[in-house]
PDB file of C-alpha atoms in Angstrom:
ATOM      1  CA  MET A   1      11.172  10.463  -3.174  1.00 49.00           C
ATOM      2  CA  LYS A   2      10.758  12.213  -0.092  1.00 53.00           C
ATOM      3  CA  ARG A   3       7.758  10.354   0.984  1.00 52.00           C
ATOM      4  CA  VAL A   4       9.619   7.201   0.503  1.00 51.00           C
ATOM      5  CA  GLN A   5      12.637   8.556   2.634  1.00 51.00           C
ATOM      6  CA  LEU A   6      10.127   9.584   5.274  1.00 48.00           C
ATOM      7  CA  ALA A   7       8.776   6.063   5.460  1.00 49.00           C
ATOM      8  CA  CYS A   8      12.336   4.761   5.863  1.00 51.00           C
ATOM      9  CA  ARG A   9      13.100   7.012   8.693  1.00 53.00           C
ATOM     10  CA  VAL A  10       9.784   6.243  10.519  1.00 46.00           C
ATOM     11  CA  SER A  11      10.359   2.557  10.200  1.00 46.00           C
ATOM     12  CA  GLN A  12      13.850   2.946  11.979  1.00 46.00           C
ATOM     13  CA  GLU A  13      12.412   5.137  14.757  1.00 50.00           C
ATOM     14  CA  GLN A  14       9.293   3.019  15.456  1.00 49.00           C
ATOM     15  CA  THR A  15       8.843  -0.730  15.855  1.00 47.00           C
ATOM     16  CA  PRO A  16       5.768  -2.860  16.161  1.00 45.00           C
ATOM     17  CA  GLY A  17       5.990  -2.772  20.224  1.00 48.00           C
ATOM     18  CA  PHE A  18       5.835   0.957  20.424  1.00 46.00           C
ATOM     19  CA  ASP A  19       2.786   2.339  22.428  1.00 51.00           C
ATOM     20  CA  SER A  20       0.862   4.657  19.575  1.00 50.00           C
ATOM     21  CA  CYS A  21      -1.675   5.820  22.180  1.00 49.00           C
ATOM     22  CA  GLU A  22       1.306   8.397  23.525  1.00 53.00           C
ATOM     23  CA  GLU A  23       1.017  10.081  19.975  1.00 73.00           C
ATOM     24  CA  GLY A  24      -2.913  10.506  20.233  1.00 86.00           C
ATOM     25  CA  TRP A  25      -3.450   6.891  18.288  1.00 93.00           C
ATOM     26  CA  GLU A  26      -6.386   4.720  19.688  1.00 91.00           C
ATOM     27  CA  LEU A  27      -5.869   0.883  19.813  1.00 91.00           C
ATOM     28  CA  VAL A  28      -8.879  -0.528  17.694  1.00 86.00           C
ATOM     29  CA  VAL A  29      -7.396  -4.094  17.312  1.00 87.00           C
ATOM     30  CA  ASP A  30      -5.250  -6.172  19.455  1.00 90.00           C
ATOM     31  CA  ARG A  31      -4.545  -9.481  18.300  1.00 88.00           C
ATOM     32  CA  LYS A  32      -1.313 -11.873  18.103  1.00 89.00           C
ATOM     33  CA  ASP A  33       0.887 -10.446  15.464  1.00 90.00           C
ATOM     34  CA  PHE A  34      -1.659  -7.757  14.523  1.00 93.00           C
ATOM     35  CA  ARG A  35      -2.289  -4.409  16.270  1.00 94.00           C
ATOM     36  CA  LEU A  36      -4.543  -1.566  14.853  1.00 92.00           C
ATOM     37  CA  TRP A  37      -4.579   1.964  15.670  1.00 94.00           C
ATOM     38  CA  ARG A  38      -6.454   4.715  14.429  1.00 91.00           C
ATOM     39  CA  ARG A  39      -6.038   8.899  14.915  1.00 94.00           C
ATOM     40  CA  PRO A  40      -8.561  11.655  13.588  1.00 91.00           C
ATOM     41  CA  ILE A  41      -7.571  13.447  10.653  1.00 90.00           C
ATOM     42  CA  GLU A  42      -7.959  17.252  11.548  1.00 90.00           C
ATOM     43  CA  GLY A  43     -10.906  18.962   9.963  1.00 87.00           C
ATOM     44  CA  THR A  44     -12.711  15.711   8.656  1.00 85.00           C
ATOM     45  CA  HIS A  45     -14.860  12.832  10.043  1.00 81.00           C
ATOM     46  CA  LEU A  46     -12.114  10.270   8.922  1.00 85.00           C
ATOM     47  CA  TYR A  47      -9.269   8.436  10.535  1.00 87.00           C
ATOM     48  CA  ARG A  48      -5.608   7.539   9.517  1.00 93.00           C
ATOM     49  CA  TYR A  49      -4.845   3.928  10.312  1.00 92.00           C
ATOM     50  CA  ARG A  50      -1.818   2.269  11.176  1.00 95.00           C
ATOM     51  CA  VAL A  51      -0.898  -1.353  11.486  1.00 95.00           C
ATOM     52  CA  PHE A  52       1.723  -3.439  12.971  1.00 96.00           C
ATOM     53  CA  GLY A  53       1.946  -7.250  12.331  1.00 96.00           C
ATOM     54  CA  SER A  54       4.165  -9.967  11.602  1.00 97.00           C
ATOM     55  CA  TYR A  55       4.276 -13.221   9.638  1.00 97.00           C
ATOM     56  CA  LYS A  56       6.641 -16.135  10.046  1.00 97.00           C
ATOM     57  CA  ASP A  57       5.519 -18.526   7.453  1.00 97.00           C
ATOM     58  CA  VAL A  58       6.577 -16.417   4.140  1.00 97.00           C
ATOM     59  CA  THR A  59       9.517 -14.454   3.151  1.00 97.00           C
ATOM     60  CA  PRO A  60       9.656 -10.745   2.771  1.00 97.00           C
ATOM     61  CA  ARG A  61      10.568 -11.192  -0.704  1.00 96.00           C
ATOM     62  CA  GLN A  62       7.547 -13.247  -1.586  1.00 97.00           C
ATOM     63  CA  PHE A  63       5.002 -10.926   0.231  1.00 97.00           C
ATOM     64  CA  PHE A  64       6.408  -7.853  -1.202  1.00 97.00           C
ATOM     65  CA  ASN A  65       6.357  -9.370  -4.785  1.00 96.00           C
ATOM     66  CA  VAL A  66       2.872 -10.667  -4.573  1.00 97.00           C
ATOM     67  CA  GLN A  67       1.585  -7.207  -3.319  1.00 95.00           C
ATOM     68  CA  LEU A  68       3.193  -5.470  -6.279  1.00 95.00           C
ATOM     69  CA  ASP A  69       2.224  -8.001  -8.904  1.00 96.00           C
ATOM     70  CA  THR A  70      -1.097  -6.703 -10.483  1.00 96.00           C
ATOM     71  CA  GLU A  71      -1.424  -9.442 -12.871  1.00 96.00           C
ATOM     72  CA  TYR A  72      -1.540 -12.039 -10.023  1.00 96.00           C
ATOM     73  CA  ARG A  73      -3.655 -10.009  -7.766  1.00 97.00           C
ATOM     74  CA  LYS A  74      -6.566 -10.320 -10.329  1.00 96.00           C
ATOM     75  CA  LYS A  75      -6.518 -13.953  -9.533  1.00 96.00           C
ATOM     76  CA  TRP A  76      -6.409 -13.925  -5.870  1.00 96.00           C
ATOM     77  CA  ASP A  77      -8.454 -10.807  -5.094  1.00 96.00           C
ATOM     78  CA  ALA A  78     -12.187 -11.570  -6.014  1.00 95.00           C
ATOM     79  CA  LEU A  79     -13.035  -7.826  -5.381  1.00 94.00           C
ATOM     80  CA  VAL A  80     -11.117  -6.505  -8.220  1.00 97.00           C
ATOM     81  CA  ILE A  81     -13.207  -5.271 -11.257  1.00 97.00           C
ATOM     82  CA  LYS A  82     -10.157  -3.887 -13.007  1.00 97.00           C
ATOM     83  CA  LEU A  83      -6.345  -3.387 -12.145  1.00 98.00           C
ATOM     84  CA  GLU A  84      -4.100  -1.916 -14.889  1.00 97.00           C
ATOM     85  CA  VAL A  85      -0.792  -0.192 -14.976  1.00 97.00           C
ATOM     86  CA  ILE A  86      -1.411   3.047 -16.911  1.00 97.00           C
ATOM     87  CA  GLU A  87       1.931   4.246 -16.928  1.00 96.00           C
ATOM     88  CA  ARG A  88       5.417   3.258 -15.800  1.00 94.00           C
ATOM     89  CA  ASP A  89       8.615   5.141 -15.484  1.00 92.00           C
ATOM     90  CA  VAL A  90      11.523   2.580 -16.190  1.00 85.00           C
ATOM     91  CA  VAL A  91      14.111   4.632 -14.681  1.00 85.00           C
ATOM     92  CA  SER A  92      12.540   4.869 -11.161  1.00 84.00           C
ATOM     93  CA  GLY A  93      10.000   2.490 -11.012  1.00 85.00           C
ATOM     94  CA  SER A  94       7.176   4.807 -10.377  1.00 92.00           C
ATOM     95  CA  GLU A  95       3.670   3.244 -11.483  1.00 96.00           C
ATOM     96  CA  VAL A  96       0.277   4.968 -12.171  1.00 98.00           C
ATOM     97  CA  ILE A  97      -2.515   2.354 -11.365  1.00 98.00           C
ATOM     98  CA  HIS A  98      -6.236   2.300 -12.287  1.00 98.00           C
ATOM     99  CA  TRP A  99      -8.097   0.096  -9.911  1.00 98.00           C
ATOM    100  CA  VAL A 100     -11.699  -0.553  -9.800  1.00 98.00           C
ATOM    101  CA  THR A 101     -13.141  -2.547  -6.985  1.00 95.00           C
ATOM    102  CA  HIS A 102     -16.387  -3.760  -5.540  1.00 93.00           C
ATOM    103  CA  PHE A 103     -17.894  -2.197  -2.468  1.00 86.00           C
ATOM    104  CA  PRO A 104     -20.694  -3.933  -0.151  1.00 80.00           C
ATOM    105  CA  TYR A 105     -24.135  -3.753  -1.594  1.00 79.00           C
ATOM    106  CA  PRO A 106     -25.995  -1.387  -2.098  1.00 79.00           C
ATOM    107  CA  MET A 107     -22.963   1.002  -2.832  1.00 82.00           C
ATOM    108  CA  TYR A 108     -21.450   1.584  -6.515  1.00 89.00           C
ATOM    109  CA  SER A 109     -18.122   0.202  -7.010  1.00 94.00           C
ATOM    110  CA  ARG A 110     -15.222   2.349  -6.495  1.00 94.00           C
ATOM    111  CA  ASP A 111     -12.383   3.408  -8.457  1.00 96.00           C
ATOM    112  CA  TYR A 112      -8.721   4.707  -7.613  1.00 97.00           C
ATOM    113  CA  VAL A 113      -6.273   6.207  -9.683  1.00 98.00           C
ATOM    114  CA  TYR A 114      -2.971   6.122  -7.737  1.00 98.00           C
ATOM    115  CA  VAL A 115       0.859   6.323  -7.991  1.00 97.00           C
ATOM    116  CA  ARG A 116       3.066   3.859  -6.325  1.00 97.00           C
ATOM    117  CA  LYS A 117       6.642   3.725  -5.858  1.00 96.00           C
ATOM    118  CA  TYR A 118       8.683   1.187  -3.959  1.00 95.00           C
ATOM    119  CA  HIS A 119      12.507   1.113  -2.628  1.00 94.00           C
ATOM    120  CA  VAL A 120      14.483  -1.728  -1.267  1.00 94.00           C
ATOM    121  CA  ASP A 121      17.096  -0.739   1.026  1.00 94.00           C
ATOM    122  CA  GLN A 122      19.506  -3.642   1.187  1.00 90.00           C
ATOM    123  CA  GLU A 123      22.026  -2.047   3.579  1.00 92.00           C
ATOM    124  CA  LYS A 124      18.959  -1.130   6.141  1.00 94.00           C
ATOM    125  CA  ASN A 125      17.345  -4.359   5.406  1.00 95.00           C
ATOM    126  CA  LEU A 126      13.973  -2.713   4.687  1.00 96.00           C
ATOM    127  CA  MET A 127      11.470  -2.677   1.642  1.00 97.00           C
ATOM    128  CA  VAL A 128       9.178   0.551   1.411  1.00 97.00           C
ATOM    129  CA  LEU A 129       6.125   0.891  -0.645  1.00 97.00           C
ATOM    130  CA  VAL A 130       4.229   4.098  -0.864  1.00 97.00           C
ATOM    131  CA  SER A 131       0.844   4.983  -2.975  1.00 98.00           C
ATOM    132  CA  ARG A 132      -1.539   7.957  -3.042  1.00 97.00           C
ATOM    133  CA  ALA A 133      -4.228   9.139  -5.138  1.00 97.00           C
ATOM    134  CA  VAL A 134      -3.456  11.257  -8.454  1.00 97.00           C
ATOM    135  CA  GLU A 135      -5.164  12.553 -11.301  1.00 96.00           C
ATOM    136  CA  HIS A 136      -4.274  11.012 -14.673  1.00 96.00           C
ATOM    137  CA  PRO A 137      -5.576  12.196 -18.304  1.00 96.00           C
ATOM    138  CA  GLU A 138      -5.968   8.880 -19.497  1.00 96.00           C
ATOM    139  CA  VAL A 139      -8.391   7.854 -16.848  1.00 97.00           C
ATOM    140  CA  PRO A 140     -11.401  10.150 -16.542  1.00 96.00           C
ATOM    141  CA  GLU A 141     -14.072   9.605 -14.109  1.00 96.00           C
ATOM    142  CA  SER A 142     -16.734   7.074 -15.164  1.00 95.00           C
ATOM    143  CA  PRO A 143     -20.705   7.163 -14.391  1.00 95.00           C
ATOM    144  CA  ASN A 144     -20.234   3.358 -13.482  1.00 94.00           C
ATOM    145  CA  TYR A 145     -18.142   3.958 -10.597  1.00 95.00           C
ATOM    146  CA  VAL A 146     -17.378   6.631  -7.719  1.00 94.00           C
ATOM    147  CA  ARG A 147     -13.931   8.178  -7.877  1.00 96.00           C
ATOM    148  CA  VAL A 148     -11.984   8.012  -4.613  1.00 95.00           C
ATOM    149  CA  ARG A 149      -9.677  11.058  -4.547  1.00 94.00           C
ATOM    150  CA  ASN A 150      -8.399  10.751  -1.183  1.00 94.00           C
ATOM    151  CA  TYR A 151      -6.358   7.601  -0.732  1.00 95.00           C
ATOM    152  CA  GLN A 152      -2.632   7.051   0.797  1.00 96.00           C
ATOM    153  CA  SER A 153      -0.607   4.325   2.227  1.00 96.00           C
ATOM    154  CA  GLN A 154       2.848   3.755   3.186  1.00 97.00           C
ATOM    155  CA  MET A 155       4.176   0.056   4.140  1.00 97.00           C
ATOM    156  CA  VAL A 156       7.468  -0.650   5.445  1.00 98.00           C
ATOM    157  CA  ILE A 157       8.690  -4.316   5.751  1.00 98.00           C
ATOM    158  CA  ARG A 158      11.503  -5.144   7.992  1.00 97.00           C
ATOM    159  CA  PRO A 159      12.878  -8.700   7.526  1.00 98.00           C
ATOM    160  CA  HIS A 160      13.640 -10.907  10.870  1.00 98.00           C
ATOM    161  CA  THR A 161      16.730 -12.030   9.284  1.00 97.00           C
ATOM    162  CA  SER A 162      16.794 -11.637   5.364  1.00 96.00           C
ATOM    163  CA  PHE A 163      14.809 -10.847   2.628  1.00 96.00           C
ATOM    164  CA  ASP A 164      14.825 -14.562   1.653  1.00 96.00           C
ATOM    165  CA  GLU A 165      14.163 -16.177   5.140  1.00 97.00           C
ATOM    166  CA  ASN A 166      10.713 -16.735   6.676  1.00 98.00           C
ATOM    167  CA  GLY A 167       9.669 -14.110   8.845  1.00 98.00           C
ATOM    168  CA  PHE A 168       9.188 -10.247   9.168  1.00 98.00           C
ATOM    169  CA  ASP A 169       7.439  -7.261  10.577  1.00 98.00           C
ATOM    170  CA  TYR A 170       5.420  -4.784   8.639  1.00 97.00           C
ATOM    171  CA  MET A 171       4.173  -1.305   9.455  1.00 97.00           C
ATOM    172  CA  LEU A 172       1.442   0.182   7.458  1.00 96.00           C
ATOM    173  CA  THR A 173       0.079   3.642   7.694  1.00 96.00           C
ATOM    174  CA  TYR A 174      -3.105   4.473   5.414  1.00 94.00           C
ATOM    175  CA  SER A 175      -6.216   6.817   5.068  1.00 92.00           C
ATOM    176  CA  ASP A 176      -9.027   6.363   2.556  1.00 88.00           C
ATOM    177  CA  ASN A 177     -12.112   8.455   1.885  1.00 87.00           C
ATOM    178  CA  PRO A 178     -14.663   6.131   0.347  1.00 81.00           C
ATOM    179  CA  GLN A 179     -16.836   9.076  -0.800  1.00 81.00           C
ATOM    180  CA  THR A 180     -19.957   7.629   0.823  1.00 75.00           C
ATOM    181  CA  VAL A 181     -23.117   9.359   2.274  1.00 65.00           C
ATOM    182  CA  PHE A 182     -23.381   6.296   4.873  1.00 65.00           C
ATOM    183  CA  PRO A 183     -23.164   7.577   8.693  1.00 69.00           C
ATOM    184  CA  ARG A 184     -19.637   7.948   9.878  1.00 66.00           C
ATOM    185  CA  TYR A 185     -19.337   4.687  11.925  1.00 66.00           C
ATOM    186  CA  CYS A 186     -20.342   2.680   8.795  1.00 69.00           C
ATOM    187  CA  VAL A 187     -17.796   4.364   6.746  1.00 64.00           C
ATOM    188  CA  ASN A 188     -14.947   3.918   9.717  1.00 64.00           C
ATOM    189  CA  TRP A 189     -15.919   0.406   9.983  1.00 69.00           C
ATOM    190  CA  MET A 190     -15.435  -0.431   6.292  1.00 65.00           C
ATOM    191  CA  VAL A 191     -12.122   1.164   6.300  1.00 63.00           C
ATOM    192  CA  SER A 192     -10.687  -0.219   9.292  1.00 66.00           C
ATOM    193  CA  SER A 193     -12.038  -3.603   8.698  1.00 74.00           C
ATOM    194  CA  GLY A 194     -11.221  -3.570   4.955  1.00 76.00           C
ATOM    195  CA  MET A 195      -7.346  -3.283   5.328  1.00 78.00           C
ATOM    196  CA  PRO A 196      -6.929  -6.099   7.795  1.00 84.00           C
ATOM    197  CA  ASP A 197      -9.019  -8.258   5.624  1.00 87.00           C
ATOM    198  CA  PHE A 198      -7.074  -7.341   2.551  1.00 90.00           C
ATOM    199  CA  LEU A 199      -3.783  -8.293   4.471  1.00 93.00           C
ATOM    200  CA  GLU A 200      -5.000 -11.501   5.466  1.00 93.00           C
ATOM    201  CA  LYS A 201      -5.951 -12.351   1.674  1.00 95.00           C
ATOM    202  CA  LEU A 202      -2.457 -11.097   0.503  1.00 96.00           C
ATOM    203  CA  HIS A 203      -0.942 -13.538   3.290  1.00 97.00           C
ATOM    204  CA  LEU A 204      -2.713 -16.361   1.931  1.00 97.00           C
ATOM    205  CA  ALA A 205      -2.223 -15.566  -1.557  1.00 97.00           C
ATOM    206  CA  THR A 206       1.528 -15.520  -0.829  1.00 97.00           C
ATOM    207  CA  LEU A 207       1.372 -18.806   0.817  1.00 97.00           C
ATOM    208  CA  HIS A 208      -0.583 -20.215  -2.550  1.00 96.00           C
ATOM    209  CA  ALA A 209       1.952 -18.739  -4.726  1.00 95.00           C
ATOM    210  CA  ARG A 210       4.731 -20.270  -2.739  1.00 93.00           C
ATOM    211  CA  ASN A 211       3.314 -23.732  -2.202  1.00 93.00           C
ATOM    212  CA  LEU A 212       2.154 -24.270  -5.949  1.00 90.00           C
ATOM    213  CA  GLU A 213       5.046 -22.373  -7.074  1.00 90.00           C
ATOM    214  CA  ILE A 214       3.163 -19.685  -9.125  1.00 91.00           C
ATOM    215  CA  LYS A 215       5.336 -17.405 -10.921  1.00 90.00           C
ATOM    216  CA  VAL A 216       5.153 -14.041  -9.423  1.00 92.00           C
ATOM    217  CA  ARG A 217       7.494 -11.082 -10.888  1.00 89.00           C
ATOM    218  CA  ASP A 218      10.554 -10.392  -8.665  1.00 91.00           C
ATOM    219  CA  TYR A 219      10.679  -6.840  -8.322  1.00 88.00           C
ATOM    220  CA  ILE A 220      13.689  -6.721  -5.959  1.00 84.00           C
ATOM    221  CA  SER A 221      16.017  -8.442  -8.518  1.00 78.00           C
ATOM    222  CA  SER A 222      14.371  -6.322 -11.701  1.00 67.00           C
ATOM    223  CA  ARG A 223      14.991  -3.066  -9.968  1.00 57.00           C
ATOM    224  CA  PRO A 224      17.124  -2.835  -6.836  1.00 43.00           C
ATOM    225  CA  GLN A 225      16.830   0.628  -5.226  1.00 48.00           C
ATOM    226  CA  ASP A 226      18.219   2.143  -1.869  1.00 48.00           C
ATOM    227  CA  CYS A 227      16.180   4.385   0.381  1.00 46.00           C
ATOM    228  CA  SER A 228      19.115   6.550   1.027  1.00 45.00           C
ATOM    229  CA  ASN A 229      20.139   6.874  -2.628  1.00 43.00           C
ATOM    230  CA  GLU A 230      20.079  10.610  -3.676  1.00 38.00           C
ATOM    231  CA  THR A 231      22.121  10.275  -6.944  1.00 35.00           C
ATOM    232  CA  ARG A 232      20.070   7.702  -8.766  1.00 38.00           C
ATOM    233  CA  ALA A 233      18.099   9.342 -11.647  1.00 35.00           C
ATOM    234  CA  SER A 234      14.414   9.581 -11.067  1.00 37.00           C
ATOM    235  CA  PRO A 235      11.333  11.631 -12.394  1.00 36.00           C
ATOM    236  CA  GLU A 236      11.881  14.255  -9.868  1.00 35.00           C
ATOM    237  CA  ARG A 237      15.275  15.013 -11.307  1.00 32.00           C
ATOM    238  CA  LYS A 238      14.130  15.192 -15.143  1.00 34.00           C
ATOM    239  CA  PRO A 239      13.609  18.148 -16.714  1.00 33.00           C
ATOM    240  CA  ALA A 240       9.842  19.028 -17.145  1.00 29.00           C
ATOM    241  CA  ALA A 241       9.738  18.643 -20.915  1.00 31.00           C
ATOM    242  CA  ALA A 242      11.319  15.162 -20.420  1.00 36.00           C
ATOM    243  CA  ARG A 243       8.533  13.918 -17.744  1.00 44.00           C
ATOM    244  CA  THR A 244       5.762  11.843 -19.671  1.00 44.00           C
ATOM    245  CA  ALA A 245       3.235  12.823 -16.783  1.00 41.00           C
ATOM    246  CA  PRO A 246       3.459  15.291 -14.105  1.00 41.00           C
ATOM    247  CA  GLN A 247       1.752  12.732 -11.648  1.00 40.00           C
ATOM    248  CA  MET A 248       4.945  10.742 -11.439  1.00 48.00           C
ATOM    249  CA  ASP A 249       6.492  13.451  -9.436  1.00 46.00           C
ATOM    250  CA  TYR A 250       4.649  12.214  -6.647  1.00 36.00           C
ATOM    251  CA  ALA A 251       7.127  11.943  -3.838  1.00 33.00           C
TER     252      ALA A 251
END
């Protein structure tokens, strides 16, 4: 819960026009409606990345739902080998996901086990999606894939008007260690280019779903949440014996 609240706070303090360089961020990509920064992660050769972007031709609700719908993603993301919900907490909406994805030849495919949680703040007009890598007893490592153990992302979506009208800004912060022995510049290129490519595919999939009236689960209506809600029951507040998996206590 703390991670989601932090993402909400950061989104309210920062806007797509702020100068990240003042905080040690290096501008890597500067395009219309898309800017990408990076900052070294202390003690490693890796970077943390931050993206600010805008879309004007889809609604925040459509973009948010397409991003969360694992079944639809199997159809539009050609890199997906496997994408399954391993565990779901019906109270909080937290989900543990197993994701296996192709990596460029000659590298092995990578697999991720991560927990994700989302919140919608109707009052502040914000949507938040937080994910990070975890371990789960039902998904042991496979010799066929390389397990990525360091992965986290936080996305905040701020509508220009409302959840159901075209136009929104988003802020995405993420880091990823793909566990490769390739030179550092190759790893950084893969991580920094992979997310922009994914975001554009996500945008096109959202347009496709809208134009063809493809049915996508509405996560906002099925489980509305508020970033500032401290009283709603969640896995963090359950007695230890009642929790189905400790990994659900991720935020």
